[in-house]
Tab-separated table of C-alpha atoms in Angstrom:
chain	number	residue	atom	x	y	z
W	1	MET	CA	16.296	-4.623	-62.414
W	2	PRO	CA	18.692	-3.212	-59.799
W	3	LYS	CA	18.608	0.527	-59.253
W	4	VAL	CA	21.499	2.989	-59.091
W	5	VAL	CA	20.712	6.397	-57.613
W	6	VAL	CA	23.039	9.245	-58.596
W	7	ILE	CA	22.965	12.389	-56.453
W	8	GLY	CA	24.197	15.490	-58.265
W	9	GLY	CA	23.681	16.207	-61.955
W	10	GLY	CA	26.978	17.842	-62.909
W	11	TRP	CA	29.361	16.351	-65.449
W	12	ALA	CA	30.330	13.577	-63.012
W	13	GLY	CA	26.733	12.716	-62.180
W	14	CYS	CA	25.720	12.624	-65.843
W	15	ALA	CA	28.707	10.392	-66.635
W	16	ALA	CA	27.912	8.060	-63.723
W	17	SER	CA	24.281	7.810	-64.835
W	18	ILE	CA	25.290	6.900	-68.380
W	19	SER	CA	27.792	4.205	-67.389
W	20	ALA	CA	25.421	2.635	-64.852
W	21	LYS	CA	22.599	2.624	-67.402
W	22	LYS	CA	24.729	1.042	-70.120
W	23	ALA	CA	25.742	-1.640	-67.623
W	24	GLY	CA	22.066	-2.600	-67.343
W	25	CYS	CA	20.775	-0.807	-64.243
W	26	GLU	CA	17.717	1.300	-63.696
W	27	VAL	CA	19.095	4.780	-63.017
W	28	VAL	CA	17.636	7.748	-61.166
W	29	LEU	CA	19.552	11.030	-61.340
W	30	LEU	CA	18.728	13.588	-58.636
W	31	GLU	CA	19.718	17.218	-59.215
W	32	ARG	CA	18.862	19.983	-56.736
W	33	THR	CA	18.693	22.782	-59.368
W	34	ASP	CA	16.853	23.020	-62.684
W	35	LEU	CA	19.972	22.482	-64.816
W	36	LEU	CA	22.281	19.545	-65.477
W	37	ILE	CA	26.094	19.604	-66.062
W	38	GLY	CA	26.691	22.016	-63.171
W	39	LEU	CA	29.807	24.101	-63.703
W	40	GLY	CA	29.829	22.812	-67.284
W	41	ASN	CA	27.322	25.596	-67.944
W	42	VAL	CA	30.053	28.163	-67.340
W	43	GLY	CA	33.289	26.258	-68.095
W	44	GLY	CA	33.811	25.259	-71.695
W	45	ILE	CA	37.466	24.222	-71.940
W	46	MET	CA	38.192	20.656	-73.109
W	47	ARG	CA	41.063	18.662	-74.619
W	48	ASN	CA	43.777	21.063	-73.461
W	49	ASN	CA	47.174	19.619	-72.538
W	50	GLY	CA	46.866	16.150	-70.972
W	51	ARG	CA	43.090	16.325	-71.030
W	52	TYR	CA	43.312	15.399	-74.704
W	53	THR	CA	44.930	12.112	-73.704
W	54	ALA	CA	42.444	11.450	-70.908
W	55	CYS	CA	39.503	12.301	-73.146
W	56	GLU	CA	40.591	9.826	-75.798
W	57	GLU	CA	41.314	7.173	-73.171
W	58	ALA	CA	37.805	7.611	-71.794
W	59	ILE	CA	36.338	7.343	-75.292
W	60	ALA	CA	38.302	4.147	-75.904
W	61	LEU	CA	37.005	2.785	-72.585
W	62	GLY	CA	33.462	3.477	-73.794
W	63	ALA	CA	32.691	6.805	-72.110
W	64	ASN	CA	32.216	8.687	-75.356
W	65	GLU	CA	28.758	10.259	-75.102
W	66	LEU	CA	29.522	13.477	-73.228
W	67	PHE	CA	32.776	14.114	-75.074
W	68	ASN	CA	30.944	13.657	-78.371
W	69	ILE	CA	28.527	16.411	-77.345
W	70	THR	CA	31.218	18.900	-76.297
W	71	ASP	CA	33.086	18.158	-79.526
W	72	LYS	CA	29.930	18.646	-81.594
W	73	TYR	CA	29.209	22.025	-80.005
W	74	ALA	CA	32.790	23.249	-80.116
W	75	ILE	CA	33.204	26.870	-81.145
W	76	HIS	CA	36.984	26.651	-81.430
W	77	THR	CA	39.362	23.706	-81.708
W	78	ASN	CA	43.107	23.307	-81.393
W	79	ILE	CA	43.758	26.771	-79.961
W	80	ASP	CA	46.651	27.843	-77.745
W	81	PHE	CA	46.658	30.483	-75.016
W	82	PRO	CA	48.630	30.854	-71.750
W	83	GLY	CA	48.698	27.557	-69.873
W	84	HIS	CA	46.639	25.781	-72.549
W	85	ASN	CA	47.683	23.960	-75.713
W	86	HIS	CA	45.449	22.457	-78.438
W	87	ALA	CA	42.297	23.333	-76.482
W	88	THR	CA	38.719	22.794	-77.620
W	89	ILE	CA	36.196	25.396	-76.457
W	90	TYR	CA	32.544	24.341	-76.469
W	91	ASN	CA	29.552	26.668	-76.445
W	92	VAL	CA	28.308	26.722	-72.847
W	93	THR	CA	24.942	28.121	-73.979
W	94	LYS	CA	24.154	25.085	-76.160
W	95	VAL	CA	25.232	21.898	-74.373
W	96	GLU	CA	22.961	21.421	-71.331
W	97	PRO	CA	19.665	20.827	-73.202
W	98	VAL	CA	21.393	18.309	-75.474
W	99	VAL	CA	22.812	16.372	-72.512
W	100	ARG	CA	19.404	16.399	-70.794
W	101	ARG	CA	17.598	15.039	-73.854
W	102	MET	CA	20.218	12.316	-74.316
W	103	LEU	CA	19.834	11.080	-70.732
W	104	ILE	CA	16.053	11.042	-71.046
W	105	ASP	CA	16.295	9.191	-74.369
W	106	MET	CA	18.473	6.595	-72.607
W	107	ASP	CA	15.568	6.061	-70.158
W	108	ILE	CA	17.484	7.578	-67.266
W	109	LYS	CA	14.979	9.086	-64.839
W	110	VAL	CA	16.085	12.680	-64.347
W	111	LYS	CA	14.542	14.375	-61.306
W	112	LEU	CA	15.320	18.095	-61.213
W	113	ILE	CA	14.757	20.411	-58.235
W	114	SER	CA	15.266	17.315	-56.070
W	115	ARG	CA	17.589	18.250	-53.231
W	116	VAL	CA	18.753	15.363	-51.062
W	117	VAL	CA	18.956	16.333	-47.398
W	118	ASN	CA	19.311	13.027	-45.524
W	119	VAL	CA	19.947	9.304	-45.818
W	120	GLU	CA	18.807	5.944	-44.479
W	121	CYS	CA	21.767	3.730	-43.628
W	122	GLU	CA	22.063	0.272	-42.117
W	123	ASP	CA	25.615	-0.377	-40.958
W	124	ASN	CA	27.761	0.293	-44.051
W	125	ILE	CA	24.899	-0.026	-46.531
W	126	LEU	CA	23.091	3.046	-47.856
W	127	LYS	CA	19.444	2.101	-48.258
W	128	ALA	CA	17.823	5.341	-49.386
W	129	VAL	CA	18.167	9.087	-49.705
W	130	ILE	CA	15.546	11.545	-48.517
W	131	LEU	CA	14.564	14.612	-50.503
W	132	GLU	CA	13.774	18.025	-49.095
W	133	ASN	CA	10.084	17.448	-49.840
W	134	GLY	CA	10.105	14.274	-47.734
W	135	GLU	CA	10.182	11.796	-50.609
W	136	THR	CA	12.353	8.734	-50.019
W	137	ILE	CA	14.311	7.282	-52.947
W	138	TYR	CA	15.482	3.702	-52.438
W	139	GLY	CA	18.282	2.096	-54.403
W	140	ASP	CA	20.685	-0.811	-54.541
W	141	ALA	CA	23.760	1.347	-55.111
W	142	PHE	CA	24.373	5.077	-54.930
W	143	VAL	CA	26.816	7.581	-56.437
W	144	ASP	CA	27.551	10.860	-54.651
W	145	THR	CA	28.555	13.510	-57.192
W	146	THR	CA	27.315	16.487	-55.184
W	147	GLY	CA	30.603	18.339	-55.613
W	148	THR	CA	32.370	20.456	-53.038
W	149	THR	CA	31.055	23.971	-53.686
W	150	GLY	CA	28.663	25.761	-51.347
W	151	PRO	CA	26.467	25.978	-49.412
W	152	MET	CA	26.274	29.735	-48.910
W	153	GLY	CA	27.823	29.619	-45.448
W	154	ASN	CA	31.103	28.315	-46.830
W	155	CYS	CA	31.288	31.069	-49.440
W	156	GLU	CA	30.543	33.639	-46.756
W	157	ARG	CA	33.021	32.240	-44.232
W	158	TYR	CA	35.896	31.333	-46.537
W	159	GLY	CA	35.247	33.624	-49.502
W	160	ASN	CA	33.800	37.061	-50.137
W	161	GLY	CA	30.184	36.101	-49.533
W	162	CYS	CA	27.651	34.404	-51.785
W	163	ALA	CA	28.681	35.329	-55.317
W	164	MET	CA	25.311	34.362	-56.861
W	165	CYS	CA	26.913	31.784	-59.139
W	166	VAL	CA	25.346	29.219	-61.466
W	167	LEU	CA	24.840	26.835	-58.500
W	168	ARG	CA	22.209	29.240	-57.084
W	169	CYS	CA	22.135	28.057	-53.468
W	170	PRO	CA	19.778	30.878	-52.387
W	171	SER	CA	17.116	29.583	-54.799
W	172	PHE	CA	17.559	25.807	-54.694
W	173	GLY	CA	19.207	25.202	-51.330
W	174	GLY	CA	22.840	24.450	-50.627
W	175	ARG	CA	24.770	21.307	-51.403
W	176	VAL	CA	24.415	18.509	-48.832
W	177	SER	CA	27.247	15.973	-48.568
W	178	ILE	CA	25.801	12.466	-48.847
W	179	THR	CA	29.046	10.909	-47.613
W	180	SER	CA	28.975	13.126	-44.541
W	181	ARG	CA	25.361	12.139	-43.860
W	182	CYS	CA	26.597	8.521	-43.929
W	183	GLY	CA	29.098	9.305	-41.195
W	184	ILE	CA	32.204	9.717	-43.336
W	185	ASP	CA	34.646	12.455	-42.375
W	186	ASP	CA	35.006	14.515	-45.546
W	187	MET	CA	38.314	16.204	-46.334
W	188	THR	CA	38.619	19.962	-46.838
W	189	GLY	CA	41.113	21.481	-49.251
W	190	LYS	CA	43.387	24.310	-48.268
W	191	ARG	CA	45.130	27.190	-50.013
W	192	LYS	CA	48.847	27.760	-49.838
W	193	ASN	CA	48.401	30.022	-46.799
W	194	GLY	CA	46.361	27.402	-44.959
W	195	ASP	CA	42.922	28.968	-45.483
W	196	PHE	CA	40.151	26.510	-46.306
W	197	GLY	CA	38.787	26.074	-49.820
W	198	ALA	CA	39.697	27.730	-53.101
W	199	PHE	CA	37.997	30.272	-55.316
W	200	SER	CA	36.564	29.142	-58.638
W	201	GLY	CA	39.012	30.420	-61.204
W	202	SER	CA	36.943	32.232	-63.829
W	203	MET	CA	33.908	34.400	-64.481
W	204	LYS	CA	31.703	35.145	-67.487
W	205	ILE	CA	31.226	38.440	-69.308
W	206	LEU	CA	28.336	39.097	-71.693
W	207	LYS	CA	30.170	38.971	-74.989
W	208	THR	CA	28.006	41.599	-76.661
W	209	SER	CA	28.854	44.072	-73.889
W	210	LEU	CA	32.473	44.120	-75.100
W	211	SER	CA	33.803	46.209	-77.966
W	212	GLN	CA	33.228	45.007	-81.507
W	213	GLU	CA	36.980	44.640	-81.906
W	214	ILE	CA	37.166	42.208	-78.978
W	215	GLN	CA	34.105	40.320	-80.198
W	216	ASP	CA	35.627	39.934	-83.651
W	217	LYS	CA	38.941	38.719	-82.258
W	218	LEU	CA	37.189	36.230	-79.984
W	219	ALA	CA	35.238	34.895	-82.953
W	220	LYS	CA	38.377	34.622	-85.060
W	221	ASP	CA	40.977	33.368	-82.560
W	222	GLY	CA	38.920	32.032	-79.656
W	223	HIS	CA	40.791	34.142	-77.114
W	224	VAL	CA	41.964	37.692	-76.446
W	225	GLU	CA	44.772	39.000	-74.226
W	226	ILE	CA	44.595	42.647	-73.122
W	227	PHE	CA	47.599	44.093	-71.284
W	228	LEU	CA	46.784	45.534	-67.855
W	229	PRO	CA	48.505	48.625	-66.455
W	230	GLU	CA	50.040	47.924	-63.042
W	231	TYR	CA	47.366	49.799	-61.093
W	232	LEU	CA	44.700	47.371	-62.359
W	233	ARG	CA	46.592	44.180	-61.443
W	234	ASP	CA	46.001	41.949	-58.423
W	235	GLU	CA	48.617	39.218	-58.353
W	236	LYS	CA	47.411	37.958	-54.954
W	237	LYS	CA	44.437	36.381	-56.731
W	238	LEU	CA	46.764	33.849	-58.340
W	239	ASP	CA	47.217	32.050	-55.019
W	240	ILE	CA	43.513	31.660	-54.242
W	241	LYS	CA	42.450	30.099	-57.544
W	242	VAL	CA	41.261	26.516	-57.714
W	243	CYS	CA	43.103	26.193	-61.038
W	244	GLN	CA	46.627	26.545	-59.660
W	245	GLN	CA	48.113	25.075	-62.838
W	246	TYR	CA	47.063	28.310	-64.561
W	247	ALA	CA	48.268	30.663	-61.833
W	248	LEU	CA	50.763	32.133	-64.282
W	249	PRO	CA	51.970	35.755	-64.351
W	250	GLN	CA	50.156	36.272	-67.671
W	251	PHE	CA	46.826	35.928	-65.842
W	252	ALA	CA	47.690	38.803	-63.504
W	253	GLN	CA	49.322	41.001	-66.145
W	254	ASN	CA	46.544	40.643	-68.717
W	255	VAL	CA	42.818	40.304	-69.082
W	256	ILE	CA	42.523	36.918	-70.784
W	257	LEU	CA	39.156	36.218	-72.404
W	258	ILE	CA	38.008	32.926	-73.945
W	259	ASP	CA	35.083	32.579	-76.361
W	260	THR	CA	32.670	30.081	-74.758
W	261	GLY	CA	29.464	31.627	-76.081
W	262	HIS	CA	29.983	34.171	-73.361
W	263	ALA	CA	33.420	35.687	-72.817
W	264	LYS	CA	35.157	33.649	-70.122
W	265	LEU	CA	37.423	35.885	-68.032
W	266	MET	CA	40.226	33.832	-66.525
W	267	THR	CA	40.271	35.270	-63.012
W	268	PRO	CA	38.252	34.481	-59.852
W	269	PHE	CA	36.786	38.001	-59.690
W	270	PHE	CA	37.461	41.456	-61.092
W	271	ASN	CA	36.189	44.754	-59.729
W	272	LEU	CA	33.677	45.958	-62.311
W	273	GLU	CA	34.716	49.623	-62.084
W	274	LYS	CA	38.323	48.639	-62.776
W	275	LEU	CA	37.329	46.205	-65.519
W	276	ARG	CA	35.528	49.003	-67.325
W	277	LYS	CA	38.806	50.930	-67.447
W	278	VAL	CA	40.286	48.198	-69.650
W	279	PRO	CA	40.210	49.113	-73.364
W	280	GLY	CA	37.240	47.445	-75.030
W	281	CYS	CA	35.598	46.573	-71.702
W	282	GLU	CA	34.091	49.983	-70.978
W	283	ASN	CA	30.541	48.566	-71.055
W	284	ALA	CA	31.307	45.099	-69.680
W	285	MET	CA	28.456	43.244	-67.938
W	286	ILE	CA	29.135	40.254	-65.673
W	287	VAL	CA	26.987	37.187	-66.393
W	288	ASP	CA	28.306	34.645	-63.864
W	289	PRO	CA	28.713	34.898	-61.015
W	290	TYR	CA	26.573	38.013	-60.797
W	291	ALA	CA	28.740	39.225	-57.926
W	292	GLY	CA	31.895	38.468	-59.910
W	293	GLY	CA	33.093	41.992	-59.311
W	294	LYS	CA	33.481	41.020	-55.664
W	295	GLY	CA	33.999	37.260	-55.364
W	296	ASN	CA	33.383	33.753	-56.602
W	297	SER	CA	32.251	30.384	-55.265
W	298	ILE	CA	34.375	28.447	-52.784
W	299	ARG	CA	35.262	24.846	-53.639
W	300	TYR	CA	36.950	21.775	-52.059
W	301	MET	CA	34.894	21.866	-48.872
W	302	ALA	CA	33.767	18.194	-48.863
W	303	VAL	CA	36.046	15.650	-50.577
W	304	SER	CA	35.334	12.045	-49.602
W	305	PRO	CA	38.049	9.511	-48.802
W	306	ARG	CA	37.674	6.648	-51.282
W	307	ASP	CA	39.343	3.563	-52.697
W	308	ASN	CA	40.511	3.165	-56.267
W	309	TYR	CA	37.171	1.652	-57.266
W	310	MET	CA	35.670	5.100	-56.434
W	311	ARG	CA	33.878	3.589	-53.441
W	312	ALA	CA	33.471	5.877	-50.439
W	313	GLN	CA	35.553	4.877	-47.444
W	314	GLY	CA	33.724	2.535	-45.080
W	315	MET	CA	30.685	2.063	-47.325
W	316	SER	CA	29.773	-0.974	-49.404
W	317	ASN	CA	27.409	0.505	-51.971
W	318	LEU	CA	28.214	4.236	-52.091
W	319	PHE	CA	30.556	5.524	-54.803
W	320	VAL	CA	31.864	9.019	-55.497
W	321	GLY	CA	32.899	10.996	-58.578
W	322	GLY	CA	33.986	14.464	-59.651
W	323	GLU	CA	35.398	16.864	-57.062
W	324	LYS	CA	33.661	14.756	-54.428
W	325	SER	CA	36.282	12.068	-55.112
W	326	GLY	CA	39.443	14.178	-54.943
W	327	PHE	CA	41.010	17.604	-55.281
W	328	TYR	CA	40.357	17.555	-59.015
W	329	VAL	CA	40.027	20.375	-61.525
W	330	GLY	CA	38.013	20.197	-64.734
W	331	HIS	CA	35.188	18.723	-66.775
W	332	THR	CA	37.306	15.897	-68.178
W	333	GLU	CA	38.342	14.832	-64.701
W	334	ALA	CA	34.693	14.846	-63.594
W	335	ILE	CA	33.564	12.717	-66.535
W	336	CYS	CA	36.405	10.214	-66.068
W	337	THR	CA	35.799	9.735	-62.337
W	338	GLY	CA	32.019	9.714	-62.699
W	339	SER	CA	32.106	7.082	-65.436
W	340	LEU	CA	34.106	4.684	-63.286
W	341	ALA	CA	31.939	5.354	-60.219
W	342	GLY	CA	28.716	4.595	-62.098
W	343	HIS	CA	30.208	1.502	-63.701
W	344	ASN	CA	31.356	0.093	-60.368
W	345	ALA	CA	27.989	0.897	-58.801
W	346	ALA	CA	26.498	-1.407	-61.437
W	347	ARG	CA	29.139	-4.024	-60.692
W	348	PHE	CA	28.100	-3.917	-57.041
W	349	CYS	CA	24.517	-4.544	-58.098
W	350	ALA	CA	25.621	-7.489	-60.221
W	351	GLY	CA	27.750	-8.965	-57.460
W	352	VAL	CA	30.892	-9.061	-59.606
W	353	ASP	CA	34.409	-7.779	-59.006
W	354	PHE	CA	34.945	-4.032	-59.188
W	355	LEU	CA	37.001	-2.458	-61.945
W	356	GLN	CA	40.239	-0.651	-61.076
W	357	LEU	CA	41.748	1.157	-64.033
W	358	PRO	CA	45.418	0.181	-64.520
W	359	GLU	CA	48.353	2.534	-64.014
W	360	SER	CA	49.400	1.953	-67.622
W	361	ILE	CA	46.768	4.503	-68.665
W	362	ALA	CA	46.659	8.137	-67.553
W	363	ILE	CA	43.205	7.935	-65.940
W	364	GLY	CA	44.134	4.921	-63.843
W	365	ASP	CA	47.489	6.363	-62.863
W	366	MET	CA	46.012	9.688	-61.771
W	367	LEU	CA	43.259	8.076	-59.713
W	368	LYS	CA	45.756	5.964	-57.795
W	369	TYR	CA	48.502	8.604	-57.560
W	370	SER	CA	46.203	11.397	-56.409
W	371	ASN	CA	44.557	9.112	-53.878
W	372	ILE	CA	47.940	8.519	-52.269
W	373	GLU	CA	49.204	12.083	-52.467
W	374	MET	CA	46.119	13.830	-51.091
W	375	HIS	CA	46.377	11.856	-47.842
W	376	LYS	CA	49.994	12.876	-47.208
W	377	GLN	CA	51.019	15.878	-45.129
W	378	ASP	CA	49.896	19.035	-46.945
W	379	GLY	CA	48.110	16.849	-49.491
W	380	ASP	CA	45.016	18.961	-48.894
W	381	LYS	CA	46.843	21.834	-50.623
W	382	LEU	CA	47.421	19.875	-53.825
W	383	ARG	CA	45.315	20.002	-56.998
W	384	PHE	CA	45.174	17.265	-59.614
W	385	THR	CA	44.347	17.711	-63.274
W	386	PHE	CA	45.429	16.271	-66.592
W	387	ALA	CA	45.809	19.845	-67.800
W	388	GLY	CA	48.687	21.165	-65.736
W	389	GLY	CA	50.599	21.372	-62.506
W	390	LEU	CA	51.718	18.341	-60.557
W	391	TYR	CA	49.915	15.621	-62.475
W	392	PHE	CA	50.480	16.869	-66.008
W	393	ASN	CA	54.207	16.919	-65.253
W	394	ARG	CA	53.919	13.325	-64.065
W	395	MET	CA	52.048	12.364	-67.239
W	396	LYS	CA	54.906	13.681	-69.334
W	397	GLU	CA	57.560	12.036	-67.194
W	398	LEU	CA	55.813	8.654	-67.480
W	399	GLY	CA	55.296	9.011	-71.225
W	400	LEU	CA	51.508	8.919	-70.838
W	401	TYR	CA	50.852	12.264	-72.545
W	402	THR	CA	50.143	12.058	-76.266
W	403	THR	CA	47.688	13.496	-78.786
W	404	ASP	CA	47.982	10.486	-81.097
W	405	LYS	CA	44.565	8.802	-81.049
W	406	GLU	CA	45.902	5.520	-82.431
W	407	ILE	CA	48.497	5.256	-79.675
W	408	ILE	CA	45.866	5.984	-77.043
W	409	GLU	CA	43.394	3.451	-78.436
W	410	ASP	CA	46.107	0.817	-78.657
W	411	ARG	CA	47.067	1.560	-75.045
W	412	ILE	CA	43.504	0.796	-73.927
W	413	LYS	CA	43.284	-2.338	-76.073
W	414	LYS	CA	46.436	-3.711	-74.448
W	415	THR	CA	44.700	-3.518	-71.061
W	416	GLY	CA	41.790	-5.614	-72.320
W	417	LEU	CA	39.390	-2.813	-71.386
W	418	PHE	CA	38.480	-1.480	-74.829
W	419	LYS	CA	34.831	-0.295	-74.672
W	420	VAL	CA	34.411	-1.818	-71.205
W	421	TYR	CA	31.805	0.819	-70.285
W	422	ASP	CA	29.649	-0.310	-73.208
W	423	LYS	CA	29.314	-3.851	-71.885
W	424	LYS	CA	26.132	-4.908	-70.159
W	425	ILE	CA	26.865	-6.311	-66.720
W	426	ILE	CA	23.453	-6.940	-65.219
W	427	GLY	CA	22.289	-10.390	-66.294
W	428	SER	CA	25.502	-11.144	-68.167
W	429	MET	CA	28.037	-13.882	-67.534
W	430	LEU	CA	30.678	-11.313	-66.565
W	431	VAL	CA	32.986	-12.534	-63.803
């Protein structure tokens, strides 16, 4: 049985592992920390704006497993707050163990605390990856979903220092770019002012450290907006956020909290002394990143050039997903790109044609459109998400945005790709 090796266990890596396994491959998932789903442990927002469309497209394509879990562990559904419509908020404290057990039950070999530090290449073929402990993992195809955040040096040079975030580089070692180790020149994102990288756009507050009034409102409505007096505002932070589609005045003029199990504070960082001057936040305790009063993690430091099959530029058997594959924002985007990357890794193993998703669906259109735009002048300053900004506007203009599940399913059926990710490729007669 051919083997697909996935490096990086975030949402994209989990999605790639699932699609490669369902296609009939042996799958090994390597994750450098002791947790899967990466930033999914501190995110929590799904199905907002055009992500609803993309989520249902992915489900119709056969990538339903991870979305089913976030739906099952939703705390709030169909809620609206600034920049977000009909959002689902899942409980970030519940999902990771469920995802881990599902992958193991699917007979995916999950190797935690397994940091990849080097590769064995022969021309444009990746033969193996080498772990920090010296172990060599061979494979027939590989998927790099290592993300673009860290290591610590990037957060120190381009941010406000290591923020001690959920990625925990000091404990588990920093991210290593597999594509870079293969000789590919990774792309680096820029902010509007030309500085490299972007700050992660939110932080987590221990919900029980907030006033009972705020806790009750979070439980009831899923979100809270608290007006900020002018002396507590910092509008400059809007320009440094990774989530530029939410860089709205409301996020500078208010403390906006979302109920994700913790209280998600929609800002890259917030001075703790000032935060405790906000009504109801007098006893606030920061959960993630622990240095969230000072800074946050820096992202977009290692995006790989790729084709529309999600194959890394210049390589035959190395595919990419998640932020590694573009200047993307969000869990949904990671799952969509990872699913296609894992599926095409299996197609490589089977020796059959790769799948390119058509432009008649939102996922296919965004993958092609963003791949063109990010290589243009100033393309490294763009961000792509189904949830807002440049691409969500395009979705609406093209008529791709809808929350009607029947329309979305019919759209996928017309492409002939309904449940394509559920089809076994290895050993089949697929051509």
